[in-house]
C-alpha positions as protocol buffer text, in pm:
chain_id: "A"
residue {
  index: 1
  type: LYS
  ca { x: -1126 y: -421 z: -3873 }
}
residue {
  index: 2
  type: ILE
  ca { x: -1241 y: -303 z: -3532 }
}
residue {
  index: 3
  type: SER
  ca { x: -1011 y: -66 z: -3348 }
}
residue {
  index: 4
  type: GLU
  ca { x: -811 y: -207 z: -3061 }
}
residue {
  index: 5
  type: HIS
  ca { x: -920 y: 100 z: -2863 }
}
residue {
  index: 6
  type: LEU
  ca { x: -1275 y: -33 z: -2856 }
}
residue {
  index: 7
  type: THR
  ca { x: -1218 y: -247 z: -2549 }
}
residue {
  index: 8
  type: PRO
  ca { x: -1495 y: -423 z: -2355 }
}
residue {
  index: 9
  type: GLU
  ca { x: -1472 y: -147 z: -2093 }
}
residue {
  index: 10
  type: VAL
  ca { x: -1528 y: 122 z: -2356 }
}
residue {
  index: 11
  type: ARG
  ca { x: -1817 y: -70 z: -2510 }
}
residue {
  index: 12
  type: THR
  ca { x: -1998 y: -78 z: -2175 }
}
residue {
  index: 13
  type: VAL
  ca { x: -2063 y: 297 z: -2209 }
}
residue {
  index: 14
  type: LEU
  ca { x: -2115 y: 303 z: -2586 }
}
residue {
  index: 15
  type: ASN
  ca { x: -2480 y: 204 z: -2588 }
}
residue {
  index: 16
  type: VAL
  ca { x: -2817 y: 374 z: -2620 }
}
residue {
  index: 17
  type: PRO
  ca { x: -2870 y: 444 z: -2247 }
}
residue {
  index: 18
  type: GLY
  ca { x: -2516 y: 579 z: -2219 }
}
residue {
  index: 19
  type: ALA
  ca { x: -2560 y: 798 z: -2525 }
}
residue {
  index: 20
  type: LEU
  ca { x: -2888 y: 940 z: -2394 }
}
residue {
  index: 21
  type: ALA
  ca { x: -2749 y: 1001 z: -2045 }
}
residue {
  index: 22
  type: SER
  ca { x: -2444 y: 1182 z: -2178 }
}
residue {
  index: 23
  type: ARG
  ca { x: -2656 y: 1453 z: -2340 }
}
residue {
  index: 24
  type: ASP
  ca { x: -2729 y: 1652 z: -2026 }
}
residue {
  index: 25
  type: GLY
  ca { x: -2720 y: 2005 z: -2167 }
}
residue {
  index: 26
  type: ARG
  ca { x: -3021 y: 2224 z: -2239 }
}
residue {
  index: 27
  type: GLY
  ca { x: -3243 y: 2038 z: -2482 }
}
residue {
  index: 28
  type: GLY
  ca { x: -3058 y: 1713 z: -2418 }
}
residue {
  index: 29
  type: THR
  ca { x: -3193 y: 1363 z: -2376 }
}
residue {
  index: 30
  type: ALA
  ca { x: -3052 y: 1281 z: -2032 }
}
residue {
  index: 31
  type: PRO
  ca { x: -3326 y: 1210 z: -1775 }
}
residue {
  index: 32
  type: GLY
  ca { x: -3235 y: 1519 z: -1573 }
}
residue {
  index: 33
  type: ALA
  ca { x: -3241 y: 1744 z: -1878 }
}
residue {
  index: 34
  type: VAL
  ca { x: -3575 y: 1600 z: -1989 }
}
residue {
  index: 35
  type: ALA
  ca { x: -3719 y: 1658 z: -1640 }
}
residue {
  index: 36
  type: VAL
  ca { x: -3615 y: 2025 z: -1657 }
}
residue {
  index: 37
  type: GLN
  ca { x: -3767 y: 2062 z: -2003 }
}
residue {
  index: 38
  type: LEU
  ca { x: -4090 y: 1897 z: -1892 }
}
residue {
  index: 39
  type: ALA
  ca { x: -4118 y: 2125 z: -1589 }
}
residue {
  index: 40
  type: GLU
  ca { x: -4064 y: 2430 z: -1811 }
}
residue {
  index: 41
  type: VAL
  ca { x: -4332 y: 2317 z: -2057 }
}
residue {
  index: 42
  type: LYS
  ca { x: -4580 y: 2246 z: -1777 }
}
residue {
  index: 43
  type: ALA
  ca { x: -4519 y: 2593 z: -1632 }
}
residue {
  index: 44
  type: ASP
  ca { x: -4566 y: 2752 z: -1976 }
}
residue {
  index: 45
  type: VAL
  ca { x: -4890 y: 2563 z: -2036 }
}
residue {
  index: 46
  type: ALA
  ca { x: -5021 y: 2660 z: -1692 }
}
residue {
  index: 47
  type: ALA
  ca { x: -4941 y: 3025 z: -1763 }
}
residue {
  index: 48
  type: GLN
  ca { x: -5119 y: 3006 z: -2098 }
}
residue {
  index: 49
  type: HIS
  ca { x: -5426 y: 2847 z: -1936 }
}
residue {
  index: 50
  type: ALA
  ca { x: -5429 y: 3121 z: -1673 }
}
residue {
  index: 51
  type: TRP
  ca { x: -5406 y: 3388 z: -1944 }
}
residue {
  index: 52
  type: ALA
  ca { x: -5687 y: 3227 z: -2145 }
}
residue {
  index: 53
  type: ASP
  ca { x: -5907 y: 3191 z: -1836 }
}
residue {
  index: 54
  type: ALA
  ca { x: -5854 y: 3558 z: -1752 }
}
residue {
  index: 55
  type: LYS
  ca { x: -5977 y: 3655 z: -2100 }
}
residue {
  index: 56
  type: LYS
  ca { x: -6312 y: 3476 z: -2057 }
}
């Protein structure tokens, strides 16, 4: 039996996009969190390239 608490309104947010968007902490899957992580990785890679180039 499905719970009576699982109303149509509740089900509108219980979906994959809603689940991803709700994870907005560090390391989360929300678009904003992913954008922050991507920016951090790009900065780290750029720093590593600069370090490697300086060692040539």
